[in-house]
PDB file of C-alpha atoms in Angstrom:
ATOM      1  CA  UNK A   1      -6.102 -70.645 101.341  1.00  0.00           C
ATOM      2  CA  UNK A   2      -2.833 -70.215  99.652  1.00  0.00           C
ATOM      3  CA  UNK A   3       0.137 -72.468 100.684  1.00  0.00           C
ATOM      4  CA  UNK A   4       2.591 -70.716 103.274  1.00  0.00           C
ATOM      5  CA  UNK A   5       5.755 -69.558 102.086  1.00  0.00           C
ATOM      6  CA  UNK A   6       8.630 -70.001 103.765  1.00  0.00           C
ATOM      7  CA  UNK A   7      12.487 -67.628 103.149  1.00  0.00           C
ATOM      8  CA  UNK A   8      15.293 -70.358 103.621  1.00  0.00           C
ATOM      9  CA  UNK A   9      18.566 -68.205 104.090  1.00  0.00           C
ATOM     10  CA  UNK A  10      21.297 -69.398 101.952  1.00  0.00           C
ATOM     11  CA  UNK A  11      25.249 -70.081 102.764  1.00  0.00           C
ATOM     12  CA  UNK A  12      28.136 -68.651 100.887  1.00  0.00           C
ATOM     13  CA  UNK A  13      30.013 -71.531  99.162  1.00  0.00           C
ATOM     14  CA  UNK A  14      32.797 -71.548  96.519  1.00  0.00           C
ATOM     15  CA  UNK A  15      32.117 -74.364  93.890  1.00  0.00           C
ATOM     16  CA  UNK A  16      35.782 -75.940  92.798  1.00  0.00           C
ATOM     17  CA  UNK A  17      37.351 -72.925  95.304  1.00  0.00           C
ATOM     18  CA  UNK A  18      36.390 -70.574  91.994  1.00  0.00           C
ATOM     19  CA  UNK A  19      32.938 -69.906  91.949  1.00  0.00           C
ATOM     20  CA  UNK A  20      31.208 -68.082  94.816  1.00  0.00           C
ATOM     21  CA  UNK A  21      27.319 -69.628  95.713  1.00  0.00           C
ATOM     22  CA  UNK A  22      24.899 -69.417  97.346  1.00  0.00           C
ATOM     23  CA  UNK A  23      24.037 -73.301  99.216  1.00  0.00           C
ATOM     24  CA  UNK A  24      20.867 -74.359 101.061  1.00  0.00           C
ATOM     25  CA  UNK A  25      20.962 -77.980 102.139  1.00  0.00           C
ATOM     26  CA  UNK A  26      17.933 -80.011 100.561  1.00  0.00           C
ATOM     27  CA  UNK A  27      17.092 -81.183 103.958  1.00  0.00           C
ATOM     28  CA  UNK A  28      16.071 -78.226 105.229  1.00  0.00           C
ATOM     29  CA  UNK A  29      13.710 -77.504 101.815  1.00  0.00           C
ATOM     30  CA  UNK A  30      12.151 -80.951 102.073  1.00  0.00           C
ATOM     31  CA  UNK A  31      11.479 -80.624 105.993  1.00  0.00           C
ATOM     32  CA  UNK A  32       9.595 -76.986 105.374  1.00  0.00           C
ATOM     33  CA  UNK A  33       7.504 -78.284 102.566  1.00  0.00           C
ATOM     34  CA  UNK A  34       7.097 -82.348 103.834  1.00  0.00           C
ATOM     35  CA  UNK A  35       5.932 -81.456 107.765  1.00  0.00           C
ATOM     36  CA  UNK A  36       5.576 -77.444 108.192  1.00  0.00           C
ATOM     37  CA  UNK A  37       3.518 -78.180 104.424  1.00  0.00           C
ATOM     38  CA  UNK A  38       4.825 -74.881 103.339  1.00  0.00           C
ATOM     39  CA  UNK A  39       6.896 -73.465  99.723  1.00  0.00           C
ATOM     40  CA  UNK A  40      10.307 -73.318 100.761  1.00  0.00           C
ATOM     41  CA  UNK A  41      11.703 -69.975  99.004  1.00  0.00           C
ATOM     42  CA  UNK A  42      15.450 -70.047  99.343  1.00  0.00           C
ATOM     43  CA  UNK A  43      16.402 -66.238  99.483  1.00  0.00           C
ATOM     44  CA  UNK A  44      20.570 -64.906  99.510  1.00  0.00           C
ATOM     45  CA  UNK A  45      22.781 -64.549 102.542  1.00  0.00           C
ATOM     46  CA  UNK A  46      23.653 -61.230 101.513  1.00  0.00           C
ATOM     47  CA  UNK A  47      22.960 -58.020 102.492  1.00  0.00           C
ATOM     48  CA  UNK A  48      23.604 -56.258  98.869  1.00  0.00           C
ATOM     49  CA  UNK A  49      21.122 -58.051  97.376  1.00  0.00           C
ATOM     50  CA  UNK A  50      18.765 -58.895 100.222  1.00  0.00           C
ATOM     51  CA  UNK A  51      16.535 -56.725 101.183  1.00  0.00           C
ATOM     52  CA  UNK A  52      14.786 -58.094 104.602  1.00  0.00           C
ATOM     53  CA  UNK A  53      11.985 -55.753 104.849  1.00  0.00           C
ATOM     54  CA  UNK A  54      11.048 -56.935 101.070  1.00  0.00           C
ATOM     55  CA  UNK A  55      11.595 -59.973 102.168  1.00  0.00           C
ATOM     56  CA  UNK A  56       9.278 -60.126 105.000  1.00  0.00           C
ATOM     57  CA  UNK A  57       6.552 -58.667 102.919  1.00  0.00           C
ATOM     58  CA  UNK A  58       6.324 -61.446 100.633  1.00  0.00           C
ATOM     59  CA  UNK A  59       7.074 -64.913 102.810  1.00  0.00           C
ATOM     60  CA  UNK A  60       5.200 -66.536 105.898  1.00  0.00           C
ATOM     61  CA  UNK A  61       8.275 -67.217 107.854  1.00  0.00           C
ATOM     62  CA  UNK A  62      11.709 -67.740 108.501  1.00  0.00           C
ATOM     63  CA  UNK A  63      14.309 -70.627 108.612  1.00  0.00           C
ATOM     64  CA  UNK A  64      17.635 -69.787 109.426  1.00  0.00           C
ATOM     65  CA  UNK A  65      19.450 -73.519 108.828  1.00  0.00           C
ATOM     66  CA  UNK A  66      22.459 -74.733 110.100  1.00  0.00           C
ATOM     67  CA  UNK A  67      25.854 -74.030 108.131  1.00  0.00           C
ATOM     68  CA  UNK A  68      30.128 -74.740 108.339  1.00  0.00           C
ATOM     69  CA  UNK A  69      30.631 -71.340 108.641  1.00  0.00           C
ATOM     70  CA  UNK A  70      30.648 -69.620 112.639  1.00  0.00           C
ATOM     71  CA  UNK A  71      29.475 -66.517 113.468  1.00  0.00           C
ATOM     72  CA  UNK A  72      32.135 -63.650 113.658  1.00  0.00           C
ATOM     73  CA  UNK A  73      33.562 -63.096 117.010  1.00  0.00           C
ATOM     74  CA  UNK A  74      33.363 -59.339 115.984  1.00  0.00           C
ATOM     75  CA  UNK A  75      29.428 -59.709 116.775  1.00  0.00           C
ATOM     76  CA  UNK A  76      29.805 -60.100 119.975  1.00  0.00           C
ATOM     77  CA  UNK A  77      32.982 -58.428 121.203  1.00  0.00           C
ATOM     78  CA  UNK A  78      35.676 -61.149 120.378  1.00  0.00           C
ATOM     79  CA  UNK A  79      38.767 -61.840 118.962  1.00  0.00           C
ATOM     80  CA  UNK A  80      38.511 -64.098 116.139  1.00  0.00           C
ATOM     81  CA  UNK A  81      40.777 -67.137 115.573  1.00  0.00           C
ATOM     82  CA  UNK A  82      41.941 -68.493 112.405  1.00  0.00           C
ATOM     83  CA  UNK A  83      41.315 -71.895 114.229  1.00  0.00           C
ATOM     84  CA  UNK A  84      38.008 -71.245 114.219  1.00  0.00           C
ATOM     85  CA  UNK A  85      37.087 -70.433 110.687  1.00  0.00           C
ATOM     86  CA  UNK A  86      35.522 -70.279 108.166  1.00  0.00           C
ATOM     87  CA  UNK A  87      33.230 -67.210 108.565  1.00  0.00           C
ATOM     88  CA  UNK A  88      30.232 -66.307 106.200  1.00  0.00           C
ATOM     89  CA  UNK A  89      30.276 -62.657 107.362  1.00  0.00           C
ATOM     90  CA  UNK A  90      27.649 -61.131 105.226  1.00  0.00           C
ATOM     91  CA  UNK A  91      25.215 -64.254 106.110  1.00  0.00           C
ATOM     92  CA  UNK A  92      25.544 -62.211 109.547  1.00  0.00           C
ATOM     93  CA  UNK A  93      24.828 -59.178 108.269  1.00  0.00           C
ATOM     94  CA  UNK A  94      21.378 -60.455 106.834  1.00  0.00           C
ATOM     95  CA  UNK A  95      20.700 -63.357 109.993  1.00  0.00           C
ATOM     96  CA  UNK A  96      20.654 -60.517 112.817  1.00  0.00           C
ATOM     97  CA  UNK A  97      18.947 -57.596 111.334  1.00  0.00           C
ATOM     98  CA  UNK A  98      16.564 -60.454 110.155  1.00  0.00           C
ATOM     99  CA  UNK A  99      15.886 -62.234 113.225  1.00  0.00           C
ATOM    100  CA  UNK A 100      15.116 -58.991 115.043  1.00  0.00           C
ATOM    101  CA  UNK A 101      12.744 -57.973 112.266  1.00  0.00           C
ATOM    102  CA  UNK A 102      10.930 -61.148 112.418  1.00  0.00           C
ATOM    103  CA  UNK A 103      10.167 -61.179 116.384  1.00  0.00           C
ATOM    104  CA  UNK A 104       9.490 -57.460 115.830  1.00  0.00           C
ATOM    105  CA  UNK A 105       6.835 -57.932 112.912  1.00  0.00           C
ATOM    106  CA  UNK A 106       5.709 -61.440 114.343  1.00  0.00           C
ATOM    107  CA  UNK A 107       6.954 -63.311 111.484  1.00  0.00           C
ATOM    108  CA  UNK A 108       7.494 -67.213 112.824  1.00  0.00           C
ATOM    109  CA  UNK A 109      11.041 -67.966 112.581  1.00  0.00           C
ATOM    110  CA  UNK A 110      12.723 -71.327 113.259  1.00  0.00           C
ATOM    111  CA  UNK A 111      16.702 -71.614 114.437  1.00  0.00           C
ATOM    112  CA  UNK A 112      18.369 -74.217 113.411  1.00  0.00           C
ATOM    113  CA  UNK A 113      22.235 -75.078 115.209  1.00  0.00           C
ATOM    114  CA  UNK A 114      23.870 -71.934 113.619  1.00  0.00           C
ATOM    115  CA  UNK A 115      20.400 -70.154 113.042  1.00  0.00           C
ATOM    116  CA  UNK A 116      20.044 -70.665 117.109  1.00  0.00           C
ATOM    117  CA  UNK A 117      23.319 -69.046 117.488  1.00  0.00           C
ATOM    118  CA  UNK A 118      22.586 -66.354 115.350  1.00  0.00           C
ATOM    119  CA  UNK A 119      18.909 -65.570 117.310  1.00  0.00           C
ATOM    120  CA  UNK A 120      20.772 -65.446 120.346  1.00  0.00           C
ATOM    121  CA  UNK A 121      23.491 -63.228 119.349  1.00  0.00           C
ATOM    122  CA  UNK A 122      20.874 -60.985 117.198  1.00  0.00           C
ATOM    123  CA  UNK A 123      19.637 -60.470 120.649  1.00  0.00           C
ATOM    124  CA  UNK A 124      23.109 -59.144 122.339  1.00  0.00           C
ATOM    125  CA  UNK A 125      23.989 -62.857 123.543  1.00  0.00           C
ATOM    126  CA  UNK A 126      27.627 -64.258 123.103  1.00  0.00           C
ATOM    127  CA  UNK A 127      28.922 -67.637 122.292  1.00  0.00           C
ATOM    128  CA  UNK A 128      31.810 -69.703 122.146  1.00  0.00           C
ATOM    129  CA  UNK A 129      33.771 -70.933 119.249  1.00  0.00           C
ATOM    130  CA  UNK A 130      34.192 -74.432 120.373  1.00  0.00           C
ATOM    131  CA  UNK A 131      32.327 -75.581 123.291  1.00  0.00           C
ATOM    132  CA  UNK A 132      34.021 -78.884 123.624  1.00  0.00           C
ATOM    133  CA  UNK A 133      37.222 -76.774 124.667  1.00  0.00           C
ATOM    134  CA  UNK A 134      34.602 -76.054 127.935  1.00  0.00           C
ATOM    135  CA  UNK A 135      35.740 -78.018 130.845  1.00  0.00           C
ATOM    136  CA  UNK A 136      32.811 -80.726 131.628  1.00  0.00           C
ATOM    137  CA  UNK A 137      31.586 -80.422 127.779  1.00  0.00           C
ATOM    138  CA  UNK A 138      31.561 -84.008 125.920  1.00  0.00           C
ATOM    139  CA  UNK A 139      32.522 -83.643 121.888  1.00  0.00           C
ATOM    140  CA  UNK A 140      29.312 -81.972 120.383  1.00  0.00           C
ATOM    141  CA  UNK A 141      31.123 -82.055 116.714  1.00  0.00           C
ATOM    142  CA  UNK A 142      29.748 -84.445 113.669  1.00  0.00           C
ATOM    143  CA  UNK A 143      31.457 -87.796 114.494  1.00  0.00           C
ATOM    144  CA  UNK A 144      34.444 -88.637 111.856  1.00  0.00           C
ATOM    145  CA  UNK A 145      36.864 -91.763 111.485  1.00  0.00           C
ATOM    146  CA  UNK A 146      39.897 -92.354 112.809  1.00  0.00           C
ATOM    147  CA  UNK A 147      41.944 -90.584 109.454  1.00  0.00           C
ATOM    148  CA  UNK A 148      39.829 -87.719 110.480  1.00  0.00           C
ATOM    149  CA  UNK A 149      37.293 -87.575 107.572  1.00  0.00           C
ATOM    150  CA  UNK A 150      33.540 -87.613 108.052  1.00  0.00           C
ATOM    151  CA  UNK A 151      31.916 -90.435 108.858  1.00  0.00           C
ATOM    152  CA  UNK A 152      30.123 -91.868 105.379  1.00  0.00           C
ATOM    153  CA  UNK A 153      26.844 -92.981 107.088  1.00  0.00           C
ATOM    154  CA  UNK A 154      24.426 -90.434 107.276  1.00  0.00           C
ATOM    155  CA  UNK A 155      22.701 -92.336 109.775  1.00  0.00           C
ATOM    156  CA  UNK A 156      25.930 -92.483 111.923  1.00  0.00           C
ATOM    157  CA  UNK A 157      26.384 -88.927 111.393  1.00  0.00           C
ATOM    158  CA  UNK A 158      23.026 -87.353 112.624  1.00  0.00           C
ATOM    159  CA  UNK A 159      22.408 -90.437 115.246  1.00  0.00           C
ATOM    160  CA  UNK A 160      20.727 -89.243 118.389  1.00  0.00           C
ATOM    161  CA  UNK A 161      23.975 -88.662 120.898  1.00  0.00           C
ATOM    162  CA  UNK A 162      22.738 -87.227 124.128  1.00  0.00           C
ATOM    163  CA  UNK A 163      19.615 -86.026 125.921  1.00  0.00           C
ATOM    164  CA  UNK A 164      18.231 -82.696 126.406  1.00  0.00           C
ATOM    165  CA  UNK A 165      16.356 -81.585 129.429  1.00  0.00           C
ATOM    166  CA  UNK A 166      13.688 -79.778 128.966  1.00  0.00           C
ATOM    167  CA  UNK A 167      12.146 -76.556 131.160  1.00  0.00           C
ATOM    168  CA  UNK A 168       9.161 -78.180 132.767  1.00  0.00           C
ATOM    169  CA  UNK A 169       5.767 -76.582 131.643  1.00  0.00           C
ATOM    170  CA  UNK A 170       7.653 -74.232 129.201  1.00  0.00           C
ATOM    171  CA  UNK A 171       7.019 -73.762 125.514  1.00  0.00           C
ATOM    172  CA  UNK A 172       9.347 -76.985 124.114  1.00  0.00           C
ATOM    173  CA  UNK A 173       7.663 -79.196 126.699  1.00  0.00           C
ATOM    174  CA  UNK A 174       4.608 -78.262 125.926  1.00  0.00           C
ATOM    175  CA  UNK A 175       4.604 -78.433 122.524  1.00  0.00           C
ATOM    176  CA  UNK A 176       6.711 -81.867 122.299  1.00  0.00           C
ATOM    177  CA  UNK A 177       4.440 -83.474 125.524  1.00  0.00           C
ATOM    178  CA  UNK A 178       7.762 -84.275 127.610  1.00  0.00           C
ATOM    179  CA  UNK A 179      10.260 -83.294 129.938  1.00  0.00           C
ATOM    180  CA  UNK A 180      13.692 -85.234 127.971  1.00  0.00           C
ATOM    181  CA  UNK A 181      14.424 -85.995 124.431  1.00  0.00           C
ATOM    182  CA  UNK A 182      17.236 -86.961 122.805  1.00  0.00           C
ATOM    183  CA  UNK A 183      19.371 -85.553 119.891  1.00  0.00           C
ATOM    184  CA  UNK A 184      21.840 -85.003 117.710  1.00  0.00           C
ATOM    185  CA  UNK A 185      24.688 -83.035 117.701  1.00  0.00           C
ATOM    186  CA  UNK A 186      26.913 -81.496 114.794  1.00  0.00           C
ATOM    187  CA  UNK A 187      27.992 -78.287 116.127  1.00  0.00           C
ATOM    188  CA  UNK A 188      31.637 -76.421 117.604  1.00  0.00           C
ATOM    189  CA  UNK A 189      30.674 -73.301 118.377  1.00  0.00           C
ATOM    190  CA  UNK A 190      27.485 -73.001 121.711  1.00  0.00           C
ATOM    191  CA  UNK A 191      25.838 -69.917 123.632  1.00  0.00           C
ATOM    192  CA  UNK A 192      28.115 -68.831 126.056  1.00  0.00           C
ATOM    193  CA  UNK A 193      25.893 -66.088 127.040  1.00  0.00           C
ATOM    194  CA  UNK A 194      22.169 -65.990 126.413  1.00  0.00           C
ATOM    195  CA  UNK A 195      20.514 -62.733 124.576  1.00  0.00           C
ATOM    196  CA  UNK A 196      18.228 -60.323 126.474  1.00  0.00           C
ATOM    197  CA  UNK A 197      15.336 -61.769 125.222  1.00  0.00           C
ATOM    198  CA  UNK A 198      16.735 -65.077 124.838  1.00  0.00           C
ATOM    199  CA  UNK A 199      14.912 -67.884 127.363  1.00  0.00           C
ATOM    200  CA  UNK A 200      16.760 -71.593 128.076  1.00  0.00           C
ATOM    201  CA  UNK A 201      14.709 -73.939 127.829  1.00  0.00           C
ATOM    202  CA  UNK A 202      16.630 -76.830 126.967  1.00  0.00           C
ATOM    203  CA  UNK A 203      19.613 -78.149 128.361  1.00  0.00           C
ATOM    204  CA  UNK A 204      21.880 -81.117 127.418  1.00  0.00           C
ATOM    205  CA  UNK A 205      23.508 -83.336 129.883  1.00  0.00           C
ATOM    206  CA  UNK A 206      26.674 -81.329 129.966  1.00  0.00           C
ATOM    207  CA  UNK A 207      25.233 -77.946 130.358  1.00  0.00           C
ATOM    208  CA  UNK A 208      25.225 -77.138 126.995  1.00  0.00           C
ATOM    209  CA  UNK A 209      22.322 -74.707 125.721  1.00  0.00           C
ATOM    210  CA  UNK A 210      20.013 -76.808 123.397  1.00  0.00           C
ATOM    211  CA  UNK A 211      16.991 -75.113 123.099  1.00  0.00           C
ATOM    212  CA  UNK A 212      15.836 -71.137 123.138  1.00  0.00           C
ATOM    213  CA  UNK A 213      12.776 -69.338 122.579  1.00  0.00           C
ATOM    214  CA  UNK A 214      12.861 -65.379 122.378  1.00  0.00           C
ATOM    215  CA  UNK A 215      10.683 -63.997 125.163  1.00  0.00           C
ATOM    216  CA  UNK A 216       7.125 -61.505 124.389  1.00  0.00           C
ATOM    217  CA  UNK A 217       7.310 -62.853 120.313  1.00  0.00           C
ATOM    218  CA  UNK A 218       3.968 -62.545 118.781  1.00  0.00           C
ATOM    219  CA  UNK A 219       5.048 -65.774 117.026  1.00  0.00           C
ATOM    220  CA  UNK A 220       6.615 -68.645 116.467  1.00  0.00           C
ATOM    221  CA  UNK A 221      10.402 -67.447 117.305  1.00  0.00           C
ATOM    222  CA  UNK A 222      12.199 -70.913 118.912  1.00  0.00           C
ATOM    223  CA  UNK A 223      16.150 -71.704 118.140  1.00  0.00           C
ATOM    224  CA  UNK A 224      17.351 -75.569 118.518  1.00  0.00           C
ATOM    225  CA  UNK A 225      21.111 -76.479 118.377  1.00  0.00           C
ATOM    226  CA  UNK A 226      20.720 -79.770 117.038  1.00  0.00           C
ATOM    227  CA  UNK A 227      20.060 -80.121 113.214  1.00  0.00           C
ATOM    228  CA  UNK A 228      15.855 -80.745 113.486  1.00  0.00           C
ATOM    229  CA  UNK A 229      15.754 -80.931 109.551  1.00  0.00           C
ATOM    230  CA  UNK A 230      17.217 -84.482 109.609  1.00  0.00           C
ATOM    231  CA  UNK A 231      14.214 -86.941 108.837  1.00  0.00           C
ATOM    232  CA  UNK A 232      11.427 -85.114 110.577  1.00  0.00           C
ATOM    233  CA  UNK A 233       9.161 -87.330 108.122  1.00  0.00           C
ATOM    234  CA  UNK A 234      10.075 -89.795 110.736  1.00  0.00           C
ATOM    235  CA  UNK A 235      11.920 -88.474 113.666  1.00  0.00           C
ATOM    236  CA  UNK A 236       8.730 -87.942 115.887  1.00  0.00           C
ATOM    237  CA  UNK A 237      10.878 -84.677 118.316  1.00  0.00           C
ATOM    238  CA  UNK A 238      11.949 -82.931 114.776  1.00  0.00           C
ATOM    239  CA  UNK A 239       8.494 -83.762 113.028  1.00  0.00           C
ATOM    240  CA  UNK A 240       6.305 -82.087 115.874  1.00  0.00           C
ATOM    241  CA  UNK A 241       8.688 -79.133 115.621  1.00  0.00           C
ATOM    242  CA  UNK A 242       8.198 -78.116 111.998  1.00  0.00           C
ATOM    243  CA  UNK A 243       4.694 -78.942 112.157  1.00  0.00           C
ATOM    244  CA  UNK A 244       4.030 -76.433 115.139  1.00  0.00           C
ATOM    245  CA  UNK A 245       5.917 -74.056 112.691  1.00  0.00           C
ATOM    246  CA  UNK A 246       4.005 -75.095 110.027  1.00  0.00           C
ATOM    247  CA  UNK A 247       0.527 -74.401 112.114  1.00  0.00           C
ATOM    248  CA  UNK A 248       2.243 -70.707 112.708  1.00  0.00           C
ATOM    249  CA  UNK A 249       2.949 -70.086 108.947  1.00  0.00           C
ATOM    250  CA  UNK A 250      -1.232 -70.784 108.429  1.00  0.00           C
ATOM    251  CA  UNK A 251      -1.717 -68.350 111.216  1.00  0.00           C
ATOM    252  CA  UNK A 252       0.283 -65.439 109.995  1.00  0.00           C
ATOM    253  CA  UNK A 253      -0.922 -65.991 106.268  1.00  0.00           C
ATOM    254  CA  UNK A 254      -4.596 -66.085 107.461  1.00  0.00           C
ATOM    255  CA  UNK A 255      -3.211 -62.429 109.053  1.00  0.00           C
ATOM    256  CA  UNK A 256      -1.183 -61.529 105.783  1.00  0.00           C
TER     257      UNK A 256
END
C-alpha cells in the first residue's frame, strides 16, 4: 500500500520584511512523517492558488498547524484590534472552507493551537483574541525573559505548563487511556464560543478550551490548543495523537 499523504497548510511570512512566503514549521513535517508515518505535502495558504477540492482529491488528510498570525475578528462578528495582530487573512479563507470540506468528505484532519481555532470558527464558533485578558485565566502565551524576548530554550519554551481535564469516556480519553494530561501552552487568542458541531472535550485548569472534536465526522476531525507537534517521537500524549491520525490516513487511503 502506498504511503499516506498528508496537505500541511502553509503561513504567510515576509523574508527580510520584502519577500512574501509561504512558512511551515519543520516540526510539524517531521511529526506527520516520524509518528502518523505519512508524506507531509506542504500546500499554500491561499485561496488564489489553492484549490481545496483539488486538494482533497490528491492527499490523505489534513494538518492545519499552529501559526503567529490570529484569526480575523471579521470571521466571527468582531471588531479587530491592531493590538491583536498580525492577521494571515487569506490562510482563513483556505482553513474554513477547508475544514468544512474535510468533515464533509471524511478526510482526517488534525487542529493544531490556531488550526483548533480555525475548526471551531469554520463551524460558526467565536473566540477571543487574548484569553489571558479573561478574568480567572493564568498566562497561556510562550514564556519570554524579563527584556521581553523569547525564551532561547526550546525546552523551556514548549515545557508542559498546566493540566488538561479530559471528558471521561469521550474520544481524547479514549484514545490517550486517561482522564488528565498535561501540556503546553503557546497561544493568545482561545474559543470563546464553541462551533455547532464543535464538542469540549478537554479542559485546562482555568477553564480554558483545550481539546475539540467535531461531532457525526466520518473521520478523524479532533482540534488541540497546545502545539502536539513538539517531540511526539518522545512525548508519549503528542505521539499517541499523530499516530491515531496516522492509523486514519491508512484507513481513508485503503478507501481512496
Amino acid at each position: 500500500m502506498r504511503r499516506p499523504v498528508v496537505g500541511v497548510i502553509g503561513n504567510a511570512y515576509r523574508v527580510e520584511n520584502r519577500f512574501q512566503t509561504q512558512m511551515v514549521g519543520e516540526r510539524n513535517l517531521r511529526a506527520v512523517t516520524d509518528v502518523a508515518g505519512a508524506l507531509p505535502l506542504m500546500f499554500a495558504g491561499s485561496p488564489e492558488i489553492t484549490d481545496v477540492g483539488a486538494l482533497l482529491d490528491v492527499v490523505d488528510g489534513v494538518v492545519l498547524t499552529g501559526a503567529r498570525a490570529n484569526v480575523h475578528p471579521t470571521r466571527f462578528k468582531t471588531e479587530p484590534h491592531e493590538r491583536h495582530e498580525p492577521y494571515d487573512i487569506h490562510r482563513d479563507d483556505v482553513a474554513l472552507a477547508l475544514t468544512e470540506a474535510c468533515v464533509a468528505r471524511g478526510v482526517p484532519i488534525f487542529g493544531i493551537c490556531r488550526g483548533l481555532q480555525e475548526m471551531n470558527v469554520a463551524f460558526g464558533g467565536s473566540l477571543h483574541p487574548e484569553i489571558r485578558e479573561i478574568p480567572g485565566r493564568m498566562n497561556h502565551r510562550m514564556p519570554r525573559l524579563e527584556n521581553g524576548e523569547i525564551h532561547p530554550d526550546p525546552t523551556v519554551v514548549f515545557a508542559d505548563r498546566h493540566d488538561v481535564h479530559l471528558t471521561p469516556g469521550g474520544t481524547f480519553a479514549n484514545l490517550l487511556g486517561c482522564e488528565t494530561i498535561r501540556v503546553n501552552s503557546l497561544h493568545g487568542q482561545g474559543i470563546l464560543e464553541p462551533g455547532a458541531r464543535v464538542v469540549i472535550e478537554g479542559i485546562a485548569e482555568d477553564g480554558t478550551i483545550e481539546a475539540i472534536r467535531i461531532a457525526d465526522a466520518a473521520s478523524f476531525a479532533l482540534g488541540v490548543q497546545w502545539h502536539a507537534e513538539y517531540d511526539p517521537q518522545r512525548n508519549p500524549i503528542n505521539r499517541k495523537l499523530f499516530e491515531a491520525f496516522g492509523e486514519a490516513l491508512k484507513a481513508h487511503a485503503r478507501t481512496g
